[in-house]
CSV table of C-alpha atoms in Angstrom, one decimal:
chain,number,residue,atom,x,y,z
A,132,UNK,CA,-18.9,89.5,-27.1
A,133,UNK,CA,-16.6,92.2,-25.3
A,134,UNK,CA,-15.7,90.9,-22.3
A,135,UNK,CA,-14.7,92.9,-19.3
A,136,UNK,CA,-12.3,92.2,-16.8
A,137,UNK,CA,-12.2,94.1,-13.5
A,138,UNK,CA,-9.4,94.4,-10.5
A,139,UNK,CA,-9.0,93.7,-8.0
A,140,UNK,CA,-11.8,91.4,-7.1
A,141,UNK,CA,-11.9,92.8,-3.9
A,142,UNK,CA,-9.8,95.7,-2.6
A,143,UNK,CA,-9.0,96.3,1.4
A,144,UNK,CA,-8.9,99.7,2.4
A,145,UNK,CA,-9.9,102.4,5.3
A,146,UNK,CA,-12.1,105.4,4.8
A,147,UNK,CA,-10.2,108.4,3.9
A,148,UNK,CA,-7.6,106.1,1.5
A,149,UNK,CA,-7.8,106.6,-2.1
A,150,UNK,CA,-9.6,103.3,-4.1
A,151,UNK,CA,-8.1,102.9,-7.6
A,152,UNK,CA,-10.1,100.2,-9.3
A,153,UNK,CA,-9.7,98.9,-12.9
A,154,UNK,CA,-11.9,97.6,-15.8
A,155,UNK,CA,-10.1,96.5,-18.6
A,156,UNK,CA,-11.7,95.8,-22.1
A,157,UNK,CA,-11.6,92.7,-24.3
A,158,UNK,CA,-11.4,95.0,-27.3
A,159,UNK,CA,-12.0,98.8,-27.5
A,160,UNK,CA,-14.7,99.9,-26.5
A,161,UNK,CA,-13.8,103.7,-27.3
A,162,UNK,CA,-15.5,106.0,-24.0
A,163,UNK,CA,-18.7,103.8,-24.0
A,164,UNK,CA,-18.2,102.6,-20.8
A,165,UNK,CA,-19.9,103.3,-17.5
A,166,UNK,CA,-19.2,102.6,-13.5
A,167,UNK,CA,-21.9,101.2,-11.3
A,168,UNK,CA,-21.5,100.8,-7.4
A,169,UNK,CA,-24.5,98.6,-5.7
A,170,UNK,CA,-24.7,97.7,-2.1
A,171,UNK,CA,-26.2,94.9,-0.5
A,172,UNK,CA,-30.1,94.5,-1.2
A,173,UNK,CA,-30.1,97.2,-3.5
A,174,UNK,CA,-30.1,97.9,-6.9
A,175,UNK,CA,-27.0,99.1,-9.0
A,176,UNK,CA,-26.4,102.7,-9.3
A,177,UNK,CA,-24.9,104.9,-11.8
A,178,UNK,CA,-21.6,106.3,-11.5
A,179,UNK,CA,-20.2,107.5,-14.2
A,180,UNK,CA,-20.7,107.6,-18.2
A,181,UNK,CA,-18.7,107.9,-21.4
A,182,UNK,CA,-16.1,106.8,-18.9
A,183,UNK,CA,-15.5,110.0,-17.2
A,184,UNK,CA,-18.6,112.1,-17.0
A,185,UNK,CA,-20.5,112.1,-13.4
A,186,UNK,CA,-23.8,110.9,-12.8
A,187,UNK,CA,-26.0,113.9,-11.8
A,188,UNK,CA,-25.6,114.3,-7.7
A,189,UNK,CA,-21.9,112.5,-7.4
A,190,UNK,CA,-19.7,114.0,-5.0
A,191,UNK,CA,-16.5,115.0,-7.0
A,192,UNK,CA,-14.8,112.6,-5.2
A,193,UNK,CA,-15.4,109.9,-7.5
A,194,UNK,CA,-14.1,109.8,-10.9
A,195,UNK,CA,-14.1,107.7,-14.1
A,196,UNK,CA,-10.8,107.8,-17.3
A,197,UNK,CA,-9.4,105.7,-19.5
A,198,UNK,CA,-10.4,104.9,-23.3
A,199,UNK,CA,-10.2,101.9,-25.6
A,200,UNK,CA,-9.2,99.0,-23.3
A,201,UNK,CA,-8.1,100.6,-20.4
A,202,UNK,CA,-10.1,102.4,-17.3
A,203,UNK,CA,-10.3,103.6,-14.4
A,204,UNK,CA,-12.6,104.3,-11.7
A,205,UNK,CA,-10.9,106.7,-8.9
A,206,UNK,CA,-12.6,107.4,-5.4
A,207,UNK,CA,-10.2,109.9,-4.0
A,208,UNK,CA,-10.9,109.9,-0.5
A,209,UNK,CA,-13.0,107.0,0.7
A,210,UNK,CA,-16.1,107.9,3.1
A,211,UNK,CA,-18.0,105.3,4.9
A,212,UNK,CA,-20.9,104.6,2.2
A,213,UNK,CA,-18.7,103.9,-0.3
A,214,UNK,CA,-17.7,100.5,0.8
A,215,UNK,CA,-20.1,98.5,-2.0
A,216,UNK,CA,-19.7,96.9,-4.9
A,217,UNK,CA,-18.7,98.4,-8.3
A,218,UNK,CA,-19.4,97.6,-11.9
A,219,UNK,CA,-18.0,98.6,-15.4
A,220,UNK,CA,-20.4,97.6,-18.4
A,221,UNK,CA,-19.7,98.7,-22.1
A,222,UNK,CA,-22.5,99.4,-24.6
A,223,UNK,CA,-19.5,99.7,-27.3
A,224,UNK,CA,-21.5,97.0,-29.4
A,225,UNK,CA,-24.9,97.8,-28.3
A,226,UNK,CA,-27.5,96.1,-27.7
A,227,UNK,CA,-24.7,93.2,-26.4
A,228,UNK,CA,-24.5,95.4,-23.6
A,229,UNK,CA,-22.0,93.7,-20.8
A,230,UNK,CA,-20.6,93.8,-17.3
A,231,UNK,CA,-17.6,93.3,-15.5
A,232,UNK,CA,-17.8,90.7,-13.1
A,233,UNK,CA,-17.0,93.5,-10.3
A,234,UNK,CA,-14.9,94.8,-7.5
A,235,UNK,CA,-15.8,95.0,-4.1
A,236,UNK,CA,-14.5,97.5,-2.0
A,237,UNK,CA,-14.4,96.4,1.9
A,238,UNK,CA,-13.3,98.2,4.7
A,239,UNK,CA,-9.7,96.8,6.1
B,167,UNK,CA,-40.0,111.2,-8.4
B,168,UNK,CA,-38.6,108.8,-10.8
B,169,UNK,CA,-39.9,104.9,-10.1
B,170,UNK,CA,-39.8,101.6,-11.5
B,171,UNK,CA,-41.4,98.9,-9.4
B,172,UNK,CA,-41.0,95.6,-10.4
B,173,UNK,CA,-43.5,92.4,-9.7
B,174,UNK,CA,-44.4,89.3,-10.3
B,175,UNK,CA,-41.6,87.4,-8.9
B,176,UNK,CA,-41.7,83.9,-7.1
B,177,UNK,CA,-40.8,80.4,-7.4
B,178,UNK,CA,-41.3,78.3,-9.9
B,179,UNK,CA,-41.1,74.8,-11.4
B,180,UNK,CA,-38.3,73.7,-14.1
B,181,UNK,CA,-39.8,74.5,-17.3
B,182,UNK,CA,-42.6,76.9,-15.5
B,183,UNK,CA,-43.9,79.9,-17.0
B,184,UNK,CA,-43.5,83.7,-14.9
B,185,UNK,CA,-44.7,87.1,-16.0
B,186,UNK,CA,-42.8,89.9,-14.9
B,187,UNK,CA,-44.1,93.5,-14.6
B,188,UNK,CA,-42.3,97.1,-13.9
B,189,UNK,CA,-44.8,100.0,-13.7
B,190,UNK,CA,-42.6,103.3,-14.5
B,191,UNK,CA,-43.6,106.6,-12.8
B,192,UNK,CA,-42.4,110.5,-12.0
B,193,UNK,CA,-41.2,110.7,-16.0
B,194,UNK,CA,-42.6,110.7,-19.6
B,195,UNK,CA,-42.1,106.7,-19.9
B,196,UNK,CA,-43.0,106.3,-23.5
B,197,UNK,CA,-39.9,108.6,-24.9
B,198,UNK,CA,-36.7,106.0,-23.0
B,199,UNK,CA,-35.7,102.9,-24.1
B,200,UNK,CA,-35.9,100.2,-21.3
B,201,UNK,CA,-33.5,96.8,-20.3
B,202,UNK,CA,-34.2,94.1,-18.1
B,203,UNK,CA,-30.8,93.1,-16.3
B,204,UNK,CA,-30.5,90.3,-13.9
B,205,UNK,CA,-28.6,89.4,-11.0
B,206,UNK,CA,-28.2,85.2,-10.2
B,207,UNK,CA,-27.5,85.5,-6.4
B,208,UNK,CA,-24.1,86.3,-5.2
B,209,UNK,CA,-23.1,87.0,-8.6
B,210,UNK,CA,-22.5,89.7,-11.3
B,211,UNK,CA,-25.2,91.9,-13.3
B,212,UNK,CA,-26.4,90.4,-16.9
B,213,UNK,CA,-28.1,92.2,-19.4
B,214,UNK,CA,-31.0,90.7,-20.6
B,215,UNK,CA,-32.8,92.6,-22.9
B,216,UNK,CA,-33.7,96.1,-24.3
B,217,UNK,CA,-37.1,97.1,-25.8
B,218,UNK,CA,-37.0,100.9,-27.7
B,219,UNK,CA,-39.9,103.5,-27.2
B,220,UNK,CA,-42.6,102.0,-29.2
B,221,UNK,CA,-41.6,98.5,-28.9
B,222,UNK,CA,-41.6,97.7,-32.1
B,223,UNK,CA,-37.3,97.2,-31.3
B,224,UNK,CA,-36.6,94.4,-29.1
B,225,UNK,CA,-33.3,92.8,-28.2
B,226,UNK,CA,-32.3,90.0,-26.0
B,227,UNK,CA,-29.2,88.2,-24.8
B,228,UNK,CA,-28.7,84.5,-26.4
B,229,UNK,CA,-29.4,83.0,-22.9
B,230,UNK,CA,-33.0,83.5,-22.9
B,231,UNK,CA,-33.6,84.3,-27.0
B,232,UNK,CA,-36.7,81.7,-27.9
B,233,UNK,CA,-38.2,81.7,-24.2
B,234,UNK,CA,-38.5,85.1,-23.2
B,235,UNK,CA,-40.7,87.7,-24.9
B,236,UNK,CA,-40.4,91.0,-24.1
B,237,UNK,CA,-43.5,94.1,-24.3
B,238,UNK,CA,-44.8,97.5,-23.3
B,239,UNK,CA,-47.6,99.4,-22.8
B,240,UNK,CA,-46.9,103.0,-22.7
B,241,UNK,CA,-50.7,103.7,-21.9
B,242,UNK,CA,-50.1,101.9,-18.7
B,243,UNK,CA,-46.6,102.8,-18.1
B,244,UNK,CA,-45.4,99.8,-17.6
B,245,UNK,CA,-43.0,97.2,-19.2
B,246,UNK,CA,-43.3,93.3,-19.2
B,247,UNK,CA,-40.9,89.8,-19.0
B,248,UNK,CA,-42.8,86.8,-20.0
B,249,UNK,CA,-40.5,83.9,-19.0
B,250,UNK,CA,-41.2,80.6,-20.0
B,251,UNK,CA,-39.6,76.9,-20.2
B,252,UNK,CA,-37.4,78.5,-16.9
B,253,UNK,CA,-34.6,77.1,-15.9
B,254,UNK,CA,-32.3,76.4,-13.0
B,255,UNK,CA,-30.3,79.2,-14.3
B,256,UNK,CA,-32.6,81.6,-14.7
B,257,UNK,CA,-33.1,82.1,-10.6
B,258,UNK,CA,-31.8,85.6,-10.5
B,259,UNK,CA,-33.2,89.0,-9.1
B,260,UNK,CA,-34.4,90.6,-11.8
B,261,UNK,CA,-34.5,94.5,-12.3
B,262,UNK,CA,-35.7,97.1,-15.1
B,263,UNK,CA,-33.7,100.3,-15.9
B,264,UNK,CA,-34.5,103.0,-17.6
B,265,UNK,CA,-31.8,103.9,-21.2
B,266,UNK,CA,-31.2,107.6,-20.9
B,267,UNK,CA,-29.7,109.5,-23.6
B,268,UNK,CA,-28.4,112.5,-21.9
B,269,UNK,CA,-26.2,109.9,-19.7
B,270,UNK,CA,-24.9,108.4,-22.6
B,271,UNK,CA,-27.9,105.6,-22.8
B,272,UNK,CA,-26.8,103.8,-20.1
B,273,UNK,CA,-29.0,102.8,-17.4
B,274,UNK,CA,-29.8,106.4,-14.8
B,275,UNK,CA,-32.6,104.6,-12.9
B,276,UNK,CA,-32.9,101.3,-11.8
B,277,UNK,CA,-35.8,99.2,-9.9
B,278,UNK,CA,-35.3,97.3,-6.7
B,279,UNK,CA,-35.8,94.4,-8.5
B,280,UNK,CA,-37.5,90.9,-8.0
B,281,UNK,CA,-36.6,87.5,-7.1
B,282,UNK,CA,-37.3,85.1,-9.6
B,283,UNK,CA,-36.7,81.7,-8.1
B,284,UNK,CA,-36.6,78.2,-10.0
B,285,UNK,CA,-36.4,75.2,-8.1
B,286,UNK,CA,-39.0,71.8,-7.8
């Protein structure tokens, strides 16, 4: 099982700060790996896929790099509804598709 | 509009049996592959299991392999989770997503999911 490993668990900041969050792969998982964000009482969302290609309807401040082991999820400018929840999940060795255990992103 | 509404929640009895639906509207539901992910409260997503177009491809994570089965029925738009010998663990929200291709098959629409609780 690839097993993903996301930091921080939780990350402090205002809005209009810049959120740099990491997922960080077991073993490589090449670009197959995508960024959710979920808020309370709702279902996960998609952010980004292939680990750097925007979800139709994203606001160009979010963005996704990184390859093999290493990724990145970028929110350049932090607004408001951003403050949530975010997941990495690989489908490297699909169908044992799996997540990261997530970083929450709370306003300081 | 795309939809997927999930049912069939509830709680249920250690070693209880729950059927799980998700009717699928606003696209062509036979042509995308379909997961169940689950969410134990106050924790992390877990992938559960995918079924392909025709359903004649199913797989499923080790932690429910021999007590779930998994179906759909394209006629009726809708996919199914027949849980049985449920456990303590299982207590999760449960939601169906939609496998799209053009966003690299991972999961572009999601239910709100439903609350499967076990307890006695």
């Amino acid at each position: 099982e690839i097993v993903l490993t996301q930091s921080p668990a939780t990350l402090s900041l205002s809005p209009g700060e810049r959120a740099t969050l990491s997922c960080r792969a077991s073993q490589s998982v090449s670009s197959y790996l995508a960024w959710y964000q979920q808020k309370p009482g709702q279902a996960p969302r998609l952010l980004i896929y292939d680990a750097s290609n925007r979800a139709t309807g994203l606001p160009a401040r979010f963005s996704g790099s990184g390859s093999g082991t290493d990724f990145t999820l970028t929110i350049s400018s932090l607004e408001p509804e951003d403050f949530a929840v975010y997941y990495c999940q690989q489908r490297s060795n699909w169908p044992r598709i799996t997540f990261g255990g997530g970083t929450k992103v709370e306003i300081k | 509009e795309v939809q997927l509404v999930e049912s069939g929640g509830g709680l249920v009895q250690p070693g209880g049996s729950l059927r799980l639906s998700c009717a699928a509207s606003g696209f062509t539901f036979s042509i995308y592959g379909m997961n169940w992910v689950r969410q134990a409260p106050g924790k992390g997503l877990e992938w559960v299991s995918y079924i392909s177009t025709s359903g004649s491809t199913i797989y499923s994570a080790d932690s429910v392999k021999g007590r779930f089965t998994f179906s759909r029925d394209n006629a009726k738009n809708s996919l199914y989770l027949q849980m049985n010998s449920l456990r303590a663990e299982d207590t999760a929200v449960y939601y169906c997503a939609r496998e799209d291709y053009a966003s690299g098959s991972f999961f572009d629409y999601w239910g709100q999911g439903t609350l499967v609780t076990v307890s006695s």
